[in-house]
PDB file of C-alpha atoms in Angstrom:
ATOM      1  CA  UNK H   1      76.494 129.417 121.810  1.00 53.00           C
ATOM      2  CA  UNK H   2      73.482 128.980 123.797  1.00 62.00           C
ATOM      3  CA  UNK H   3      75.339 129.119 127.108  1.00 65.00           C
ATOM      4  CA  UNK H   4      76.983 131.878 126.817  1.00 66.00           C
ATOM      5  CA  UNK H   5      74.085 133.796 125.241  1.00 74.00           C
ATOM      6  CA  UNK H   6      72.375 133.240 128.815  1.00 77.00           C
ATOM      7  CA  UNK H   7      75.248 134.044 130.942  1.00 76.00           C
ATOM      8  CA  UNK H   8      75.617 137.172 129.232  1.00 77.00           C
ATOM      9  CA  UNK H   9      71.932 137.592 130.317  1.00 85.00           C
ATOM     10  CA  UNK H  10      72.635 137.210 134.019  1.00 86.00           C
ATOM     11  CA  UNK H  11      72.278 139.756 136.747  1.00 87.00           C
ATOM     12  CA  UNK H  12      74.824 140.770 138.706  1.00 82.00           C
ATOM     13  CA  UNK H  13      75.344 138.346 142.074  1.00 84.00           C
ATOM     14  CA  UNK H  14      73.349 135.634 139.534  1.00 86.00           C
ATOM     15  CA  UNK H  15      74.429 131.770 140.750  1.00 85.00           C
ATOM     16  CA  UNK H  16      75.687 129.309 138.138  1.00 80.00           C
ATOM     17  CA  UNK H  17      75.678 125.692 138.535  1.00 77.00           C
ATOM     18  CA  UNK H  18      77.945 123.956 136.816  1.00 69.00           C
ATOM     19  CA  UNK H  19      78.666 119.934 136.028  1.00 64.00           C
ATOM     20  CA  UNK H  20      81.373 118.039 134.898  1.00 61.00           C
ATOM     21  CA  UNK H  21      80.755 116.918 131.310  1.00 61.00           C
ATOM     22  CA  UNK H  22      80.310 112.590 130.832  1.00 60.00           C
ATOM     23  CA  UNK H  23      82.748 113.064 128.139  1.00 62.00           C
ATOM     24  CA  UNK H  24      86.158 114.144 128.184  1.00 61.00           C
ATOM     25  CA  UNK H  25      86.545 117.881 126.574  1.00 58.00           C
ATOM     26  CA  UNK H  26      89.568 117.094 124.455  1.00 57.00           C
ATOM     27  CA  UNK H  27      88.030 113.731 123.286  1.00 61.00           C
ATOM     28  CA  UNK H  28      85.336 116.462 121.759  1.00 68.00           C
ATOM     29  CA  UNK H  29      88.257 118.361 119.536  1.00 71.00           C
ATOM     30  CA  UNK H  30      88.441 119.955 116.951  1.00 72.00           C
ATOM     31  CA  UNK H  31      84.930 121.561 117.750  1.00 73.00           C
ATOM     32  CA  UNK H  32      84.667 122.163 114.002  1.00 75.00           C
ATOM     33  CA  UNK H  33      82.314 124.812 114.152  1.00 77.00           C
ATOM     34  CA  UNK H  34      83.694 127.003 116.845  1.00 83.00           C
ATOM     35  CA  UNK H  35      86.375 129.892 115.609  1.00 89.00           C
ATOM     36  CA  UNK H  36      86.669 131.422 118.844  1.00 92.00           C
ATOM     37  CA  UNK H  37      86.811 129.900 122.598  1.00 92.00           C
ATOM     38  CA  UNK H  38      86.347 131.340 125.871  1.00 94.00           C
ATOM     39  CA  UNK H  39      87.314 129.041 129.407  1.00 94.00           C
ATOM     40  CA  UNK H  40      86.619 129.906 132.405  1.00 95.00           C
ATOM     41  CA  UNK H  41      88.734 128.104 134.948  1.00 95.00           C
ATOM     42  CA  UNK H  42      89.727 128.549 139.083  1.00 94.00           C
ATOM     43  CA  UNK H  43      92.142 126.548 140.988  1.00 93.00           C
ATOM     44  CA  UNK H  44      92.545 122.819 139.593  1.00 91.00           C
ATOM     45  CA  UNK H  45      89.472 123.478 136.939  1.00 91.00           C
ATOM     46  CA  UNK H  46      92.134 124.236 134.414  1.00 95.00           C
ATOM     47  CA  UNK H  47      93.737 121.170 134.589  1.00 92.00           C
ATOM     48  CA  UNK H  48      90.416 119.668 131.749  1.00 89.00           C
ATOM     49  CA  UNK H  49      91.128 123.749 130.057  1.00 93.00           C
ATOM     50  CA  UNK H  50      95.081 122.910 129.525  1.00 94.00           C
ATOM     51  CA  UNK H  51      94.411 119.228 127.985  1.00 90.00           C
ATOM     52  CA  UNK H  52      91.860 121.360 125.424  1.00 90.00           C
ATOM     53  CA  UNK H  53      94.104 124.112 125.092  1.00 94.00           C
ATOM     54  CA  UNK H  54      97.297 121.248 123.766  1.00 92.00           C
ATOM     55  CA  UNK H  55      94.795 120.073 121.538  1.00 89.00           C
ATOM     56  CA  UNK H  56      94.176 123.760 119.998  1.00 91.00           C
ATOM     57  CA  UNK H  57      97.435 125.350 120.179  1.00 94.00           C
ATOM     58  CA  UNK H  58      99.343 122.225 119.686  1.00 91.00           C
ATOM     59  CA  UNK H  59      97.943 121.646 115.978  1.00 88.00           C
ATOM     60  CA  UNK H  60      99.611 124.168 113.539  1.00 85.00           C
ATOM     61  CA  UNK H  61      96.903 123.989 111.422  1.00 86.00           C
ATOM     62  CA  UNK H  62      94.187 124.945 113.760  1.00 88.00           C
ATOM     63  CA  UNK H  63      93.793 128.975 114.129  1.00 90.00           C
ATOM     64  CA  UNK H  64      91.280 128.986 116.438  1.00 91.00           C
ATOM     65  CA  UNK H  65      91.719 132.243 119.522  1.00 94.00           C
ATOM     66  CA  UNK H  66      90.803 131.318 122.722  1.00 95.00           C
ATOM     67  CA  UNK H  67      90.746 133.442 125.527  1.00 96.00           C
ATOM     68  CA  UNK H  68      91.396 132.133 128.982  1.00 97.00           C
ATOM     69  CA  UNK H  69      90.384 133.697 132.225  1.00 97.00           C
ATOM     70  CA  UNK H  70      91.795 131.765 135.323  1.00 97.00           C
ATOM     71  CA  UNK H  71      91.386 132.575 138.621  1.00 95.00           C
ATOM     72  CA  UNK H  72      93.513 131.841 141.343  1.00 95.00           C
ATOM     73  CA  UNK H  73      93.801 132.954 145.215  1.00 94.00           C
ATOM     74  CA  UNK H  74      97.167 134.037 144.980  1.00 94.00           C
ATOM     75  CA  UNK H  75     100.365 134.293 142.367  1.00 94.00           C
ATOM     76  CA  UNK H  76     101.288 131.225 144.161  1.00 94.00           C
ATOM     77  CA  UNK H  77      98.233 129.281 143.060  1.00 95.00           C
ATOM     78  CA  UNK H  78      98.763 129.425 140.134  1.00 96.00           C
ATOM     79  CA  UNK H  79      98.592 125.785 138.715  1.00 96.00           C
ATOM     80  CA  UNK H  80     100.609 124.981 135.024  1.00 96.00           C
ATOM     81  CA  UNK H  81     102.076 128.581 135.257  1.00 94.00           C
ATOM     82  CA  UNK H  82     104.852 127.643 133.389  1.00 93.00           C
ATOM     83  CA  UNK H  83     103.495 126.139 130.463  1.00 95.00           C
ATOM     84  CA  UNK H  84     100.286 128.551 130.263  1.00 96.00           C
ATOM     85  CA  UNK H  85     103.268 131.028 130.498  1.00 94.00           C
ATOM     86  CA  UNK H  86     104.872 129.656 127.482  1.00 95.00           C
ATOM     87  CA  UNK H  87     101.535 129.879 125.590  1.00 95.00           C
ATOM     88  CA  UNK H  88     101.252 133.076 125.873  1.00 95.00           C
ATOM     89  CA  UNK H  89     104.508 133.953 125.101  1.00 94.00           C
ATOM     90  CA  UNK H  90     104.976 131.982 121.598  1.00 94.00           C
ATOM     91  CA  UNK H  91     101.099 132.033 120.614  1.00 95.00           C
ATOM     92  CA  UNK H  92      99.701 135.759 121.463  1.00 94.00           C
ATOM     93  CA  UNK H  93      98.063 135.925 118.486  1.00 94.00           C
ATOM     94  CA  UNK H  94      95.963 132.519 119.216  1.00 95.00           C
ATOM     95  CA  UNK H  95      95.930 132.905 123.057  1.00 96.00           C
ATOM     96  CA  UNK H  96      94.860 135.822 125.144  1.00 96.00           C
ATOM     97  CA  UNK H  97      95.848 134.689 129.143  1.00 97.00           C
ATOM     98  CA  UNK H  98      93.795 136.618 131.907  1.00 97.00           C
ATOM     99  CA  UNK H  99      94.826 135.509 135.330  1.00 97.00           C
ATOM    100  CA  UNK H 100      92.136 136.715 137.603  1.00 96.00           C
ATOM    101  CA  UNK H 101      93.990 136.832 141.828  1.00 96.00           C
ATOM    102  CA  UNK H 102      91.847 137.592 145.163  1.00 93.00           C
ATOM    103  CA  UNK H 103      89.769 135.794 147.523  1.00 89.00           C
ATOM    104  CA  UNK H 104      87.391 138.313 147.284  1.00 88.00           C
ATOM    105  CA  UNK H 105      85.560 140.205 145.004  1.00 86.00           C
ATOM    106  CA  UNK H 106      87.216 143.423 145.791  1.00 89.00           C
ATOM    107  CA  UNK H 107      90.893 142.284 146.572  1.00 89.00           C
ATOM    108  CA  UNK H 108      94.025 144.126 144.984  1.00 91.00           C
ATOM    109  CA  UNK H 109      96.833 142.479 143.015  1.00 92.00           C
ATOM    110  CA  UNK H 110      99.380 141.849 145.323  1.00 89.00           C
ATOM    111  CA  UNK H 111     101.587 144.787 145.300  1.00 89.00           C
ATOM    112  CA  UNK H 112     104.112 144.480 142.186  1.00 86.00           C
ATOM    113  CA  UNK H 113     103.189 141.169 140.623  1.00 86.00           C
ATOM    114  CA  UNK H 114     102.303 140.778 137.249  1.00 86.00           C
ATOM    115  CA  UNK H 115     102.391 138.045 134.896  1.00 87.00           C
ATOM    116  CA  UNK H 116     105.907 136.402 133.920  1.00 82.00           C
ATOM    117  CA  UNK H 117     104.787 136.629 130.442  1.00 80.00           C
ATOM    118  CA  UNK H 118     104.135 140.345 128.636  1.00 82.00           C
ATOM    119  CA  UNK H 119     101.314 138.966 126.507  1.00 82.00           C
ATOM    120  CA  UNK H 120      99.169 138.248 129.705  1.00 91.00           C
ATOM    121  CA  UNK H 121      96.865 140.252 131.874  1.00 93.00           C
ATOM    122  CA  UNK H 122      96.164 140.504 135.285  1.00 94.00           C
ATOM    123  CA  UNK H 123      93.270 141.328 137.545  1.00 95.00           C
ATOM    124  CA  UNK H 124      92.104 141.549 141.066  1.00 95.00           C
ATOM    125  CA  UNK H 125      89.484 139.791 142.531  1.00 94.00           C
ATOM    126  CA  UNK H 126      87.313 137.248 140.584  1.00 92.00           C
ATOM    127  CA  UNK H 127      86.077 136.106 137.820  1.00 94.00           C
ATOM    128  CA  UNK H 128      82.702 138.393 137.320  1.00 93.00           C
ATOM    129  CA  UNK H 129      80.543 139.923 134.678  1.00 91.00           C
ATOM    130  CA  UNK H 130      82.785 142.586 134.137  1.00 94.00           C
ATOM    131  CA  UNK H 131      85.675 140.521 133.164  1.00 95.00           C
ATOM    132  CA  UNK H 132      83.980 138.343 131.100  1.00 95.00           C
ATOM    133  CA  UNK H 133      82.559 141.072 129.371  1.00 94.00           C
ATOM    134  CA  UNK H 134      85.850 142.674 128.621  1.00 96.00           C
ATOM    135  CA  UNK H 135      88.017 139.381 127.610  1.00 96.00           C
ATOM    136  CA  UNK H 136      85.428 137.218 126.550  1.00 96.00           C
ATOM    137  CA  UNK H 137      84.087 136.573 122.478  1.00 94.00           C
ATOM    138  CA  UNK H 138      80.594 137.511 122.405  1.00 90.00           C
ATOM    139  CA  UNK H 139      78.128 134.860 122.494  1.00 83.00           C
ATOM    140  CA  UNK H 140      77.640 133.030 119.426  1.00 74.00           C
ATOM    141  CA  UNK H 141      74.197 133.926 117.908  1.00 49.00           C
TER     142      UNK H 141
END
């Protein structure tokens, strides 16, 4: 939509203020003209992202892909691991799981982790243009 239309027009190092919605996200399903979603979510911000995503994946009607990038400061951090884990595994074809590790911008992966689950990706660092640009939909015209 309109947002991410002008995040996608950003410079690099760009700051985005955010705010938490009055309403509750999942109160807002089924979004019945969005096909595709893309969440962007750190630490405990994907705690609002996982009651939207049992709304979406939960319905076996709705087909709806949504791509999820989630950063985290370490594999430990990881909040709802198990049950984004699960997602991923049983729904690939509806969910695409990015976990983005590092507290900074240029950190590694810590050496041999990966994802539990073969149907997610991870990166180093955190979440920038250049991820979003590679997972993300493109912005809705």
């Amino acid at each position: 939509g309109s947002v991410s239309t002008y995040l996608h027009g950003l410079s690099l190092g760009s700051r985005v203020a955010f705010k938490h919605l009055p309403s509750n996200m999942a109160e807002q399903y089924p979004f019945p003209t969005k096909r595709t979603i893309t969440m962007l979510a750190a630490g405990t911000g994907i705690t609002p992202m996982c009651q939207v995503l049992h709304k979406v994946l939960g319905n076996p009607g709705d087909e709806r892909k949504v791509v999820l990038l989630y950063g985290s400061q370490t594999p430990s951090d990881i909040l709802l691991k198990e049950e984004l884990d699960v997602w991923a595994r049983t729904l690939p074809h509806r969910l695409t799981l990015v976990h983005v590790l590092g507290t900074r911008s240029d950190d590694p992966l810590p050496a041999g982790w990966k994802p539990s689950s073969e149907s997610a990706t991870a990166e180093a660092g955190w979440i920038d243009r250049q991820k979003v640009e590679k997972y993300a939909f493109p912005p809705a015209k």
